Amino acid sequence: MHEVEIKLQVPSEHRAALEAALDVAQWHLTRLEAHYFDTAGRQLAAHGFSWRLRRENGQWVQTLKGDGGHLLQRLEDEVEVSAQEGREVPRPDIRRHGGSPAGRALAKALGGALDDLSTLVVEQFHSRVERRARVMNRHGAQVEVAFDLGSLHAKGRSVPVCELELELKDGPVTALFELARPWVAAHGLWLSTAALARRGALLAEGRDVGPAIKAGVPALAWSQSPQALLRAIVASCLEQILPNAGAIAAGSVEAEHVHQARVGLRRLRTALRELGDFAPALDEAGAQVLATTFSRLGEVRDQEAVARAVLARLAQAGAPAGLQWPKAEGEVHPPAAAVRDPAFQAVLLDLLAFTLAEAPAEAPCKHDGGCRKALRRRLVKLHKQVVRDGERFTELPVEQQHRVRKRLKRLRYLSEFLAPLYGPQAVERYVEALRPAQDALGEHNDDAVGLEAFGRATATQPQAWFAVGWLNAQQASSARDCRRALRKVAEAPRFWKKRGH
C-alpha cells in the first residue's frame, strides 16, 4: 500500500561510470511505455495524485499513486489490465482502485465517489523508458535498484530521463540509505522529489521545473515524544529544502528557488540548534556542511537580491550614473554546484534517514514536564536575548548587530514550528509583533553588506565613494530604527505564557 523509495538524478557526465560501476548491462531489462491521465483542470495533480497505464513487456498495469505522508513515501495501488481490441492503450478506469487506500484517499480528496472520473480524464503526457533492475540484499532488507534511461513527451516537447531509483521491498528502511550513500559520493548523484509524473506534468505545462516551495507547518501534537517532535520538524524543513534544491540542481536560475532553499536551510539549522538535544539528528561535521551550503547560496543572494535593494536606495539618494554593484571577492559558487555537492547530498540522506527511523519508546510531551519546560526555556532565552540586545543595539559592533538579527530569525522560526502546540492564532500574534524589527534589521544588514562591498571597490570604481559615504551615514540612522523596532518586541504577547503551557 505504501512504497518507500529514493530517486537520484544522474548527471550526464557521470552516467557511463555509474553504469559500469553497477554493471547494469547484466541487470534485468524491461521496456516501459507509460501514459499519464488527469482531468483537463489537473484535479488529480492538484491533490498530489498521479494515475497511469504502463505497458511492461507487453502487460498493461494501471497504477494510482498519492501522498504517503512523507517525502519518500507514497500510497500506491496497482491493477493488471487486459489489452482492448481496437485500442492502442486500454481505457483507464478509476473504479479499479475503489477499494484500495489510494482510491479511498483520492475519493476523500475530491469530496465524493470516483464513478464519473474516468469519463473526464485525458492523457496529459507519456514516457518511454528502458529500465534495468535487480534486487539487492542489505542487512536483512530487500531493495529493488532500477536504472532508468529514456524520455518524457508532451505537446511536442521532450526531456531526457536518466535516474537511479531505490525502492524498499522488505526490511528496515535504513538499507535504502546505506545503498545510496556510496553512489552519491562517487558519482555526483542528487536527490530529486520530482517523480516522473510530476516532471511530465510540468512538461505539459511548458515548464522545466516547478515553482519555488515555501515553508509549511509541521504536524505536531503534545501526544508526541520530544524525539518525534524533532523528527516532524526536520521532515517539514526538508519538504521545503528538497524541492527547491532539486530544481536548482536541475538547472533552475530562478532567484526564488535559491531564496526558499536558504530559508529552508535556516529553519532546519534553527531546529537542530534549538531542539537538537531532543534526539541526535546530525553530528558537528554535518551541521558545518549545512552552514557551508547556506553560505554559498548566500553569495548569489548578495549579488542579486541585496544588490537590487541597495542600488535602488542609492539611486533614490542621487547616486552618480554608472554606479554598479561590485564583483564578489574570491570565487562565487554557482547554486547548482552548491546543492549538488556530494557532502551536502550525504547530509540530506542522513536527515531523511533520521525522519524515517523508528523512534524509541518515550513519554509524550503532554506527560513529560521536562519537554514542556525545555520548549518554554528556549523561547524565553531567545526572547530575552533579543530584547536585551535591542536596548543597546546602536552601541553594538556590526558583528553583534548581525547576531541579533539571526537570533530574531531563530525566535520567529522556533515560534512558527510550535504553532500547532500552542495555537496558530496566538503564535501568529506574537510573530506579527516581531515583523517590524525583522524588516528593520534586514534593511540595516543589507546596507552593511553594501558598505563592505563598495568599500572594496573604491580603487576601481570612483562612483563607489558616493555609496560608501551614503551607506556609512545611513548605518547610524537605520541602527536607531532597529532599536525602536526591537523595543516593541518586549511588548509582544508571549504565547508560551498561556495557562496550561
Coordinates of C-alpha atoms in Angstrom, one line a residue:
M1 CA 0.0 0.0 0.0
H2 CA 2.9 2.3 0.7
E3 CA 6.1 2.5 -1.3
V4 CA 9.3 3.9 0.1
E5 CA 11.8 5.0 -2.5
I6 CA 14.7 7.3 -3.1
K7 CA 15.1 8.9 -6.5
L8 CA 18.6 10.1 -7.6
Q9 CA 19.2 12.1 -10.7
V10 CA 22.3 11.0 -12.7
P11 CA 24.3 13.8 -14.4
S12 CA 25.2 13.0 -18.0
E13 CA 28.9 13.3 -17.4
H14 CA 28.8 10.5 -14.7
R15 CA 26.4 8.2 -16.5
A16 CA 28.9 5.9 -18.1
A17 CA 30.9 5.5 -14.9
L18 CA 27.8 4.7 -12.9
E19 CA 26.6 2.1 -15.4
A20 CA 30.0 0.5 -15.3
A21 CA 30.2 0.5 -11.5
L22 CA 26.7 -1.0 -11.2
D23 CA 27.3 -3.4 -14.1
V24 CA 23.7 -2.6 -15.3
A25 CA 24.3 -4.5 -18.5
Q26 CA 23.8 -7.7 -16.5
W27 CA 20.6 -6.5 -14.9
H28 CA 17.1 -7.5 -16.0
L29 CA 15.8 -5.2 -18.8
T30 CA 12.2 -4.0 -19.0
R31 CA 10.9 -1.7 -21.7
L32 CA 8.3 0.6 -20.2
E33 CA 5.7 2.7 -22.0
A34 CA 3.6 4.8 -19.7
H35 CA 0.6 7.1 -20.4
Y36 CA -0.5 9.5 -17.6
F37 CA -4.0 10.7 -17.2
D38 CA -5.7 13.6 -15.4
T39 CA -8.8 15.9 -15.8
A40 CA -8.4 18.9 -18.1
G41 CA -8.1 21.0 -14.9
R42 CA -5.5 18.6 -13.5
Q43 CA -7.5 17.9 -10.4
L44 CA -5.6 14.7 -9.5
A45 CA -2.2 16.5 -9.6
A46 CA -3.6 19.4 -7.6
H47 CA -4.3 16.9 -4.8
G48 CA -1.0 15.1 -5.1
F49 CA -2.1 12.1 -7.1
S50 CA -0.8 10.6 -10.3
W51 CA -2.6 8.0 -12.5
R52 CA -1.1 6.0 -15.3
L53 CA -1.4 3.0 -17.6
R54 CA 2.0 1.4 -18.2
R55 CA 3.0 -1.5 -20.5
E56 CA 5.7 -3.6 -19.0
N57 CA 7.0 -6.1 -21.6
G58 CA 3.5 -6.5 -23.1
Q59 CA 1.4 -6.4 -19.9
W60 CA -0.6 -3.3 -19.1
V61 CA -0.7 -2.2 -15.4
Q62 CA -2.9 0.6 -14.1
T63 CA -1.4 2.5 -11.1
L64 CA -2.7 5.2 -8.8
K65 CA -0.3 6.9 -6.5
G66 CA -0.9 9.5 -3.8
D67 CA 0.8 11.3 -0.9
G68 CA 2.0 8.9 1.7
G69 CA 2.7 11.5 4.4
H70 CA 6.5 11.7 3.9
L71 CA 8.7 12.9 1.0
L72 CA 9.9 9.3 0.4
Q73 CA 6.5 7.5 1.0
R74 CA 3.7 7.2 -1.5
L75 CA 0.3 5.4 -1.4
E76 CA 0.3 3.0 -4.4
D77 CA -2.3 0.7 -5.9
E78 CA -1.5 -1.5 -9.0
V79 CA -4.0 -3.4 -11.1
E80 CA -3.3 -5.6 -14.2
V81 CA -5.4 -4.6 -17.2
S82 CA -6.1 -6.6 -20.3
A83 CA -5.4 -5.2 -23.7
Q84 CA -8.5 -4.0 -25.5
E85 CA -9.2 -4.7 -29.2
G86 CA -9.0 -1.7 -31.4
R87 CA -7.3 0.4 -28.8
E88 CA -3.6 1.1 -28.7
V89 CA -3.9 2.0 -25.0
P90 CA -6.6 0.4 -22.8
R91 CA -9.3 2.7 -21.4
P92 CA -8.4 3.8 -17.9
D93 CA -11.0 3.1 -15.2
I94 CA -10.6 4.6 -11.8
R95 CA -13.1 2.1 -10.3
R96 CA -10.3 -0.5 -10.4
H97 CA -8.8 1.3 -7.4
G98 CA -12.1 1.8 -5.5
G99 CA -11.3 -0.4 -2.5
S100 CA -7.7 0.5 -2.1
P101 CA -6.3 3.0 0.4
A102 CA -5.0 5.1 -2.5
G103 CA -8.5 5.1 -4.1
R104 CA -10.2 6.0 -0.9
A105 CA -7.8 8.8 -0.3
L106 CA -8.5 10.2 -3.8
A107 CA -12.2 10.0 -3.3
K108 CA -11.9 11.8 0.0
A109 CA -9.6 14.5 -1.6
L110 CA -12.2 15.0 -4.4
G111 CA -15.1 15.1 -2.0
G112 CA -17.1 12.2 -3.3
A113 CA -17.3 9.0 -5.3
L114 CA -15.0 8.3 -8.3
D115 CA -17.5 6.7 -10.6
D116 CA -17.6 9.6 -13.1
L117 CA -13.9 10.5 -13.0
S118 CA -12.8 8.1 -15.8
T119 CA -15.0 9.9 -18.4
L120 CA -13.4 13.2 -17.5
V121 CA -9.8 12.4 -17.9
V122 CA -7.5 12.9 -20.9
E123 CA -3.9 11.8 -21.5
Q124 CA -1.5 14.5 -20.3
F125 CA 1.9 13.1 -21.4
H126 CA 3.7 9.8 -21.9
S127 CA 7.1 8.3 -21.3
R128 CA 9.3 5.7 -22.9
V129 CA 11.9 4.2 -20.6
E130 CA 14.3 1.3 -20.6
R131 CA 14.6 0.0 -17.0
R132 CA 17.4 -2.2 -15.9
A133 CA 16.8 -3.5 -12.4
R134 CA 17.8 -6.0 -9.8
V135 CA 17.0 -6.7 -6.2
M136 CA 19.9 -6.2 -3.7
N137 CA 20.0 -7.6 -0.2
R138 CA 21.5 -5.4 2.5
H139 CA 21.4 -6.1 6.3
G140 CA 18.2 -8.1 6.2
A141 CA 16.4 -5.9 3.7
Q142 CA 15.5 -6.3 0.0
V143 CA 15.9 -3.2 -2.1
E144 CA 15.0 -3.0 -5.8
V145 CA 17.5 -0.8 -7.6
A146 CA 16.5 0.4 -11.0
F147 CA 18.4 2.4 -13.6
D148 CA 16.0 4.3 -15.9
L149 CA 17.0 5.7 -19.2
G150 CA 14.5 7.2 -21.7
S151 CA 12.4 10.3 -22.3
L152 CA 9.2 12.2 -21.4
H153 CA 6.9 13.6 -24.1
A154 CA 4.1 16.2 -24.0
K155 CA 2.7 18.6 -26.6
G156 CA 5.6 18.2 -29.0
R157 CA 8.3 18.7 -26.4
S158 CA 10.5 16.1 -24.8
V159 CA 13.1 15.8 -22.0
P160 CA 15.5 13.0 -21.2
V161 CA 15.2 10.7 -18.2
C162 CA 18.3 9.3 -16.5
E163 CA 17.8 8.4 -12.9
L164 CA 18.5 5.8 -10.3
E165 CA 15.6 4.6 -8.1
L166 CA 15.9 2.6 -4.9
E167 CA 12.6 1.1 -3.6
L168 CA 12.3 -0.8 -0.3
K169 CA 10.6 -4.1 -0.9
D170 CA 11.1 -5.6 2.6
G171 CA 13.1 -5.0 5.8
P172 CA 14.4 -1.9 7.6
V173 CA 14.4 1.4 5.7
T174 CA 18.0 2.1 6.7
A175 CA 19.1 -0.2 3.9
L176 CA 17.9 2.3 1.3
F177 CA 20.3 4.9 2.7
E178 CA 23.2 2.5 3.1
L179 CA 23.0 1.7 -0.6
A180 CA 22.6 5.2 -1.8
R181 CA 25.4 6.9 0.2
P182 CA 28.4 5.5 -1.7
W183 CA 26.8 6.0 -5.1
V184 CA 26.0 9.6 -4.3
A185 CA 29.6 10.2 -3.1
A186 CA 31.3 8.5 -6.1
H187 CA 29.1 9.7 -9.0
G188 CA 27.7 13.1 -8.2
L189 CA 24.0 12.0 -7.9
W190 CA 21.5 14.3 -6.3
L191 CA 18.2 13.7 -4.6
S192 CA 15.0 14.5 -6.5
T193 CA 11.5 14.7 -5.1
A194 CA 10.1 15.3 -8.6
A195 CA 8.7 11.9 -9.6
L196 CA 8.3 11.1 -13.3
A197 CA 4.6 12.0 -13.1
R198 CA 5.5 15.5 -11.7
R199 CA 8.1 16.1 -14.3
G200 CA 5.7 15.1 -17.1
A201 CA 3.0 17.4 -15.7
L202 CA 5.5 20.3 -15.7
L203 CA 6.5 19.4 -19.3
A204 CA 2.8 19.5 -20.3
E205 CA 2.6 23.0 -18.7
G206 CA 5.6 24.2 -20.7
R207 CA 7.9 24.3 -17.6
D208 CA 11.2 22.6 -16.8
V209 CA 10.9 22.9 -13.0
G210 CA 8.1 23.6 -10.6
P211 CA 7.5 26.8 -8.7
A212 CA 9.5 27.5 -5.5
I213 CA 8.2 25.8 -2.4
K214 CA 7.6 27.9 0.7
A215 CA 7.8 26.7 4.3
G216 CA 4.9 24.6 5.7
V217 CA 3.7 23.8 9.2
P218 CA 5.0 20.6 10.8
A219 CA 2.5 18.1 12.1
L220 CA 3.0 18.4 15.9
A221 CA 0.9 17.3 18.9
W222 CA 1.5 17.2 22.6
S223 CA 0.9 13.4 22.4
Q224 CA 4.3 13.1 20.6
S225 CA 7.5 12.4 22.3
P226 CA 10.3 15.0 22.2
Q227 CA 12.2 13.0 19.6
A228 CA 9.1 12.6 17.5
L229 CA 8.6 16.4 17.6
L230 CA 12.1 17.0 16.3
R231 CA 11.6 14.3 13.5
A232 CA 8.4 16.0 12.4
I233 CA 10.0 19.5 12.4
V234 CA 13.1 18.2 10.4
A235 CA 10.8 16.5 7.9
S236 CA 8.8 19.7 7.4
C237 CA 12.1 21.6 6.8
L238 CA 13.1 19.0 4.2
E239 CA 9.8 19.4 2.5
Q240 CA 10.9 22.9 1.7
I241 CA 14.6 22.3 1.1
L242 CA 14.5 19.3 -1.2
P243 CA 12.1 20.5 -4.0
N244 CA 13.9 23.8 -4.2
A245 CA 17.4 22.3 -4.1
G246 CA 16.3 19.7 -6.7
A247 CA 15.1 22.5 -9.0
I248 CA 18.4 24.3 -8.6
A249 CA 20.4 21.1 -9.2
A250 CA 18.4 20.6 -12.4
G251 CA 19.4 24.0 -13.7
S252 CA 16.9 26.5 -12.4
V253 CA 18.3 30.0 -12.2
E254 CA 15.2 31.5 -10.6
A255 CA 16.2 33.6 -7.6
E256 CA 13.1 32.4 -5.6
H257 CA 14.3 28.8 -5.7
V258 CA 17.6 29.9 -4.1
H259 CA 15.8 32.2 -1.6
Q260 CA 13.4 29.4 -0.5
A261 CA 16.2 26.9 -0.3
R262 CA 18.1 29.2 2.0
V263 CA 15.0 29.9 4.1
G264 CA 14.5 26.1 4.5
L265 CA 18.2 25.7 5.5
R266 CA 18.0 28.4 8.1
R267 CA 14.8 26.9 9.5
L268 CA 16.5 23.5 9.6
R269 CA 19.6 24.9 11.3
T270 CA 17.3 26.6 13.9
A271 CA 15.5 23.3 14.7
L272 CA 18.8 21.4 15.1
R273 CA 20.4 24.2 17.2
E274 CA 17.4 24.9 19.5
L275 CA 16.0 21.4 19.8
G276 CA 18.9 19.2 18.9
D277 CA 19.2 17.7 22.3
F278 CA 15.8 16.0 21.9
A279 CA 17.5 13.5 19.5
P280 CA 20.9 13.0 17.7
A281 CA 19.8 14.1 14.3
L282 CA 23.2 15.3 12.9
D283 CA 26.8 15.5 14.0
E284 CA 29.0 18.5 14.1
A285 CA 30.5 17.8 10.7
G286 CA 27.1 17.6 9.1
A287 CA 26.0 20.8 10.7
Q288 CA 29.1 22.5 9.2
V289 CA 28.1 21.2 5.8
L290 CA 24.7 22.8 6.1
A291 CA 26.3 26.1 7.2
T292 CA 28.7 26.0 4.2
T293 CA 25.8 25.3 1.7
F294 CA 23.8 28.1 3.2
S295 CA 26.7 30.5 2.9
R296 CA 27.4 29.5 -0.7
L297 CA 23.8 30.1 -1.7
G298 CA 24.0 33.5 0.1
E299 CA 26.8 34.6 -2.2
V300 CA 24.2 34.6 -5.0
R301 CA 21.7 36.5 -2.9
D302 CA 24.3 39.2 -2.2
Q303 CA 24.9 39.5 -5.9
E304 CA 21.1 39.7 -6.8
A305 CA 18.5 40.5 -4.1
V306 CA 20.7 42.6 -1.9
A307 CA 22.3 44.4 -4.8
R308 CA 18.9 45.3 -6.3
A309 CA 17.6 46.6 -2.9
V310 CA 20.7 48.7 -2.1
L311 CA 21.2 50.1 -5.6
A312 CA 17.6 51.2 -5.6
R313 CA 18.0 53.1 -2.4
L314 CA 21.3 54.6 -3.6
A315 CA 19.6 55.8 -6.8
Q316 CA 16.8 57.5 -4.8
A317 CA 19.6 59.2 -2.8
G318 CA 21.1 60.7 -6.1
A319 CA 23.9 58.2 -6.8
P320 CA 26.1 59.1 -9.8
A321 CA 25.4 57.5 -13.1
G322 CA 27.2 54.2 -13.8
L323 CA 27.3 53.0 -10.2
Q324 CA 27.5 49.3 -10.3
W325 CA 27.4 46.6 -7.6
P326 CA 31.0 45.4 -7.1
K327 CA 32.0 42.0 -8.2
A328 CA 32.3 39.4 -5.4
E329 CA 35.6 38.9 -3.7
G330 CA 37.0 35.4 -4.4
E331 CA 35.1 32.5 -6.0
V332 CA 31.3 32.6 -6.2
H333 CA 29.9 29.1 -6.1
P334 CA 27.1 28.5 -8.7
P335 CA 23.9 27.5 -6.9
A336 CA 23.8 24.2 -8.8
A337 CA 27.3 23.2 -7.7
A338 CA 26.5 24.2 -4.1
V339 CA 23.4 21.9 -3.9
R340 CA 24.9 19.1 -6.0
D341 CA 28.0 18.9 -3.7
P342 CA 28.3 15.3 -2.5
A343 CA 28.8 16.3 1.1
F344 CA 25.5 18.3 1.1
Q345 CA 23.6 15.4 -0.6
A346 CA 25.0 13.0 2.0
V347 CA 23.7 15.2 4.8
L348 CA 20.3 15.3 3.2
L349 CA 20.3 11.5 3.1
D350 CA 21.3 11.4 6.8
L351 CA 18.4 13.7 7.7
L352 CA 15.9 11.8 5.6
A353 CA 17.0 8.6 7.4
F354 CA 16.6 10.3 10.7
T355 CA 13.0 11.3 9.9
L356 CA 12.1 7.7 8.9
A357 CA 13.9 5.8 11.6
E358 CA 11.9 4.1 14.3
A359 CA 11.9 6.2 17.4
P360 CA 12.4 4.6 20.8
A361 CA 9.5 4.4 23.2
E362 CA 9.4 7.7 25.1
A363 CA 6.8 9.5 27.2
P364 CA 4.7 12.0 25.2
C365 CA 5.3 15.7 25.9
K366 CA 1.8 16.0 27.5
H367 CA 3.0 13.8 30.3
D368 CA 6.6 15.0 30.2
G369 CA 7.0 18.2 32.2
G370 CA 10.7 18.4 31.1
C371 CA 9.7 18.6 27.4
R372 CA 7.3 21.5 28.1
K373 CA 9.8 23.3 30.2
A374 CA 12.5 22.7 27.6
L375 CA 10.4 24.3 24.9
R376 CA 9.5 27.2 27.1
R377 CA 13.1 27.7 28.2
R378 CA 14.3 28.1 24.6
L379 CA 11.6 30.6 23.7
V380 CA 12.2 32.6 26.8
K381 CA 16.0 32.7 26.3
L382 CA 15.8 33.9 22.7
H383 CA 13.2 36.5 23.6
K384 CA 15.2 37.9 26.5
Q385 CA 18.4 38.0 24.4
V386 CA 16.7 39.9 21.6
V387 CA 15.1 42.4 24.0
R388 CA 18.3 42.9 25.9
D389 CA 20.4 43.5 22.8
G390 CA 17.7 45.7 21.3
E391 CA 18.1 48.2 24.2
R392 CA 21.8 48.7 23.3
F393 CA 21.6 48.0 19.6
T394 CA 23.2 51.3 18.5
E395 CA 26.3 50.6 20.7
L396 CA 26.9 47.1 19.4
P397 CA 29.6 46.3 16.8
V398 CA 28.4 45.3 13.4
E399 CA 29.1 41.6 14.0
Q400 CA 26.9 41.6 17.2
Q401 CA 24.2 43.6 15.4
H402 CA 24.1 40.8 12.8
R403 CA 23.9 38.2 15.7
V404 CA 20.8 40.0 16.9
R405 CA 19.2 39.6 13.5
K406 CA 20.0 35.9 13.4
R407 CA 18.6 35.4 16.9
L408 CA 15.4 37.2 15.9
K409 CA 15.0 34.9 12.9
R410 CA 15.6 31.8 15.1
L411 CA 13.0 33.1 17.6
R412 CA 10.5 33.5 14.7
Y413 CA 11.1 30.1 13.2
L414 CA 11.0 28.3 16.5
S415 CA 7.7 30.0 17.3
E416 CA 6.3 29.0 13.9
F417 CA 7.4 25.4 14.4
L418 CA 5.5 25.2 17.7
A419 CA 2.3 26.8 16.4
P420 CA 0.4 23.5 16.3
L421 CA 1.2 23.0 20.0
Y422 CA 0.4 26.5 21.4
G423 CA -2.3 27.6 18.9
P424 CA -1.8 29.2 15.4
Q425 CA -3.6 32.4 16.3
A426 CA -1.6 33.0 19.5
V427 CA 1.7 32.3 17.7
E428 CA 0.8 34.5 14.7
R429 CA 0.0 37.5 17.0
Y430 CA 3.5 37.1 18.5
V431 CA 5.2 36.6 15.2
E432 CA 3.4 39.6 13.7
A433 CA 4.8 41.7 16.6
L434 CA 8.3 40.6 15.5
R435 CA 7.9 41.6 11.8
P436 CA 8.8 45.4 12.2
A437 CA 12.0 44.5 13.9
Q438 CA 12.8 41.8 11.3
D439 CA 12.2 44.3 8.5
A440 CA 14.3 47.0 10.0
L441 CA 17.2 44.6 10.8
G442 CA 17.0 43.2 7.3
E443 CA 17.4 46.6 5.7
H444 CA 20.2 47.5 8.1
N445 CA 22.0 44.3 7.3
D446 CA 21.7 44.8 3.5
D447 CA 23.2 48.3 3.8
A448 CA 26.1 46.8 5.9
V449 CA 26.7 44.3 3.2
G450 CA 26.6 47.0 0.6
L451 CA 29.0 49.2 2.6
E452 CA 31.5 46.4 2.8
A453 CA 31.2 45.6 -0.9
F454 CA 31.5 49.2 -2.1
G455 CA 34.4 49.8 0.3
R456 CA 36.4 47.2 -1.6
A457 CA 35.6 48.8 -4.9
T458 CA 36.7 52.4 -4.4
A459 CA 40.1 51.8 -6.1
T460 CA 38.5 50.5 -9.3
Q461 CA 35.1 52.4 -9.3
P462 CA 35.3 56.1 -8.3
Q463 CA 31.4 56.2 -8.1
A464 CA 31.8 53.8 -5.1
W465 CA 32.9 56.6 -2.9
F466 CA 29.3 58.0 -3.0
A467 CA 27.9 54.7 -2.0
V468 CA 30.4 54.3 0.9
G469 CA 29.6 57.8 2.2
W470 CA 25.8 57.5 2.0
L471 CA 25.7 53.9 3.4
N472 CA 28.0 54.8 6.2
A473 CA 25.8 57.7 7.2
Q474 CA 22.7 55.5 6.8
Q475 CA 24.0 52.9 9.2
A476 CA 23.7 55.2 12.2
S477 CA 20.1 56.2 11.2
S478 CA 19.0 52.6 10.5
A479 CA 20.5 51.3 13.7
R480 CA 18.3 53.7 15.6
D481 CA 15.3 52.5 13.6
C482 CA 16.3 48.9 14.6
R483 CA 16.5 49.9 18.3
R484 CA 13.0 51.4 18.2
A485 CA 11.6 48.3 16.5
L486 CA 13.3 45.9 18.8
R487 CA 11.9 47.7 21.9
K488 CA 8.4 46.7 20.7
V489 CA 9.4 43.0 20.8
A490 CA 9.3 43.3 24.6
E491 CA 5.6 44.2 24.3
A492 CA 4.8 41.2 22.1
P493 CA 2.1 38.8 23.6
R494 CA 4.1 35.8 24.6
F495 CA 2.1 32.7 23.6
W496 CA 4.1 30.3 25.8
K497 CA 2.8 32.1 29.0
K498 CA -0.7 30.8 28.3
R499 CA -2.2 28.9 31.2
G500 CA -1.6 25.1 30.9
H501 CA 1.7 25.6 29.0

